[in-house]
Tab-separated table of C-alpha atoms in Angstrom:
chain	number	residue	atom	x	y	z
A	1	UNK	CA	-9.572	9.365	7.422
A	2	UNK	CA	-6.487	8.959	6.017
A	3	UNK	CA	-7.258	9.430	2.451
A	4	UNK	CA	-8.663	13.230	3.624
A	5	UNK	CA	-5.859	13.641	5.107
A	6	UNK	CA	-4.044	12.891	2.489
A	7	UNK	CA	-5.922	14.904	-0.006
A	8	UNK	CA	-5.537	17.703	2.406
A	9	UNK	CA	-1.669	17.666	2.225
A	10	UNK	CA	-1.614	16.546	-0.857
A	11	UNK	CA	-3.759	20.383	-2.145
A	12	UNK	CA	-1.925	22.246	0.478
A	13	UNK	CA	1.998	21.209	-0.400
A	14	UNK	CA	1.388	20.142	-3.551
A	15	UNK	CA	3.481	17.119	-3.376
A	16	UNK	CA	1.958	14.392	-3.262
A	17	UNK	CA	4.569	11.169	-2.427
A	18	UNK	CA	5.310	13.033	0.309
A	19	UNK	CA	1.959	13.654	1.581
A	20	UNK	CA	1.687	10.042	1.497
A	21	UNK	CA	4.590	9.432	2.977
A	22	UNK	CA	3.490	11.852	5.877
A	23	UNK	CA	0.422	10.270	6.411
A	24	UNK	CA	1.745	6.731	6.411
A	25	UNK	CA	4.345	7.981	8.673
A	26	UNK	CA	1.804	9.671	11.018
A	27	UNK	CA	0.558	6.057	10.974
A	28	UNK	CA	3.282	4.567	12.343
A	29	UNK	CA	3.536	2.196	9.357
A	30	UNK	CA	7.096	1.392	9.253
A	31	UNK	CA	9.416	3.215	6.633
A	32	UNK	CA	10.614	-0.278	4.567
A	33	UNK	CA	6.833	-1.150	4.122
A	34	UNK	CA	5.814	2.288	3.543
A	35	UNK	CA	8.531	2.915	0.413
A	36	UNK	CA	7.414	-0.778	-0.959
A	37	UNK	CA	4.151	0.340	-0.951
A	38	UNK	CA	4.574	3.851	-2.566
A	39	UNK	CA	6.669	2.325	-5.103
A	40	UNK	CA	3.698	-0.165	-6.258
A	41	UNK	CA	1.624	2.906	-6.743
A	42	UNK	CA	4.129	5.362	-7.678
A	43	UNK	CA	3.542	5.603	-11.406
A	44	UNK	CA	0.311	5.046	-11.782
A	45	UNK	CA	-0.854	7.497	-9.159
A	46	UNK	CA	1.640	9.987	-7.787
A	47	UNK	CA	4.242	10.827	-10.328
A	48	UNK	CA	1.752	13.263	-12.830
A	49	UNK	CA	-1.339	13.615	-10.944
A	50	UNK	CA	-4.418	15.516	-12.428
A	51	UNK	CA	-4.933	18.700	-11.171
A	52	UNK	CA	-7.884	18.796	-8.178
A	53	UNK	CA	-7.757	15.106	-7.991
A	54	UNK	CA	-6.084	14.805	-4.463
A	55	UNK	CA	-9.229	13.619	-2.945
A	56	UNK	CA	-9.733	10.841	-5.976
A	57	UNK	CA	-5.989	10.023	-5.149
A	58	UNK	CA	-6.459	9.436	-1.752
A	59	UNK	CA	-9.389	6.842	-1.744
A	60	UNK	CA	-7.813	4.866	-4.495
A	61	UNK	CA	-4.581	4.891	-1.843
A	62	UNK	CA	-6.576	3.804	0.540
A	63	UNK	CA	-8.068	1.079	-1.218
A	64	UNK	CA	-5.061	-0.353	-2.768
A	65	UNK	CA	-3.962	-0.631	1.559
A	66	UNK	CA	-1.740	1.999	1.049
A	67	UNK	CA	-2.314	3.260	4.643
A	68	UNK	CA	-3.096	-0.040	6.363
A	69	UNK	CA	-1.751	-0.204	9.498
A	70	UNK	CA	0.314	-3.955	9.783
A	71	UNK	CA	-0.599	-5.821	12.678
A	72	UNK	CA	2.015	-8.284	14.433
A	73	UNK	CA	0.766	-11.533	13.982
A	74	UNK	CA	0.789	-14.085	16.796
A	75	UNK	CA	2.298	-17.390	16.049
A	76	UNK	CA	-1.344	-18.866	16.630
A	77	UNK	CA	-2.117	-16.604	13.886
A	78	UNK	CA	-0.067	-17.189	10.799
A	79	UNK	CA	-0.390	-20.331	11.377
A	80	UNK	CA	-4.336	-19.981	10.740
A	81	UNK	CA	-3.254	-17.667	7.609
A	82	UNK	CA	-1.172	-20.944	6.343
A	83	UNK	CA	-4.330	-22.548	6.597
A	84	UNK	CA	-6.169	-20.047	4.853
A	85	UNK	CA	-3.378	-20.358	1.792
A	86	UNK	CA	-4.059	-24.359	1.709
A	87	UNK	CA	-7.827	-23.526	1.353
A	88	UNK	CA	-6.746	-20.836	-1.532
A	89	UNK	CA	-5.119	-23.616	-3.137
A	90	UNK	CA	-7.679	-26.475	-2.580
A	91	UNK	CA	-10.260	-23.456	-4.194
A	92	UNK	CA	-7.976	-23.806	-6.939
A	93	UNK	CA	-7.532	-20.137	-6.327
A	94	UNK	CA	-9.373	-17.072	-6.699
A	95	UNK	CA	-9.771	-13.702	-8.193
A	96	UNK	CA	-7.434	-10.472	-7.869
A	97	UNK	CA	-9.479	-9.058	-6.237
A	98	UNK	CA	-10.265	-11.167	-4.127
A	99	UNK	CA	-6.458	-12.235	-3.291
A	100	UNK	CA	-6.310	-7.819	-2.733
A	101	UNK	CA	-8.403	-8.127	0.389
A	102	UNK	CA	-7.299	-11.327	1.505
A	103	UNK	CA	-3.724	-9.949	1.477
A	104	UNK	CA	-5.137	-6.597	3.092
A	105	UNK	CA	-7.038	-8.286	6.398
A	106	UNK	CA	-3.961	-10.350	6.580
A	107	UNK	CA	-2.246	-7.369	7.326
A	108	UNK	CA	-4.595	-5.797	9.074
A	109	UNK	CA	-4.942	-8.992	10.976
A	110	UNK	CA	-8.488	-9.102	10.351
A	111	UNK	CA	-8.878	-13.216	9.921
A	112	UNK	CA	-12.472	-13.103	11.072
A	113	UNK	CA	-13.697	-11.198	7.448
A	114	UNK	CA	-10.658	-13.360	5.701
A	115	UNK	CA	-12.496	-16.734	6.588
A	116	UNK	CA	-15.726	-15.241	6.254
A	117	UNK	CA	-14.716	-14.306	2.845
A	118	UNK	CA	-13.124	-17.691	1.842
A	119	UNK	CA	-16.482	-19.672	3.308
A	120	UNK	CA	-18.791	-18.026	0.346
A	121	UNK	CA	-15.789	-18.237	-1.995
A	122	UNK	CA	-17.103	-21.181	-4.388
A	123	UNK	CA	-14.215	-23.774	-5.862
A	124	UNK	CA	-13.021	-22.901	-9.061
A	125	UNK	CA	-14.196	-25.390	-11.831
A	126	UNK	CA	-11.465	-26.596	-13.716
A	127	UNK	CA	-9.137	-26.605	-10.836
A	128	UNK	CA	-10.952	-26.381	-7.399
A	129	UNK	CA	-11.233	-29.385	-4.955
């Protein structure tokens, strides 16, 4: 996977932005995306990181999307992920974590688990519609 690959850079160099930089890289994820990405995380996980924690490092990477490989959407299909954004808003939003893998199978393209998602996604009660 990509976060043991990253973990095994990450042990054997010893530097571990660009470990994840080689492994995004190796992904073909292209280099704009890649250093916005890096830079969200930078601080928090790859400027002073814990000794023998490369492994820990690289699933959290990997499940902040990190290494998520973008997908070209069709016209057909941001116009379905507009749609999806007018439900978000008729919900009267939803939780950060829940807007994390939204955002994430949008990228990934994966619109069959974002609508899944948004059908058991309940209105909120103040706001919702």
């Amino acid at each position: 996977t990509p976060a043991q690959a990253y973990a095994t850079l990450a042990r054997r160099t010893r530097e571990p932005l660009r470990s994840a930089r080689a492994v995004c890289t190796a992904l073909a994820i292209p280099a704009a995306e890649v250093d916005r990405r890096l830079d969200d995380c930078y601080n928090a996980l790859l400027a002073n990181p814990r000794p023998n924690s490369e492994a820990d490092t690289g699933e959290l990477l990997e499940a902040l999307g990190v290494f998520d490989i973008p997908k070209q959407l069709t016209p057909h299909e941001l116009a379905v992920v507009d749609l999806f954004l007018t439900a978000i808003d008729a919900l009267g939003g939803i939780r950060a974590c829940h807007q994390h893998g939204l955002t994430r199978w949008f990228t990934t393209g994966n619109l069959t688990a974002a609508y899944l998602s948004l059908t058991a996604t309940k209105p909120l009660p103040t706001t919702g519609n």
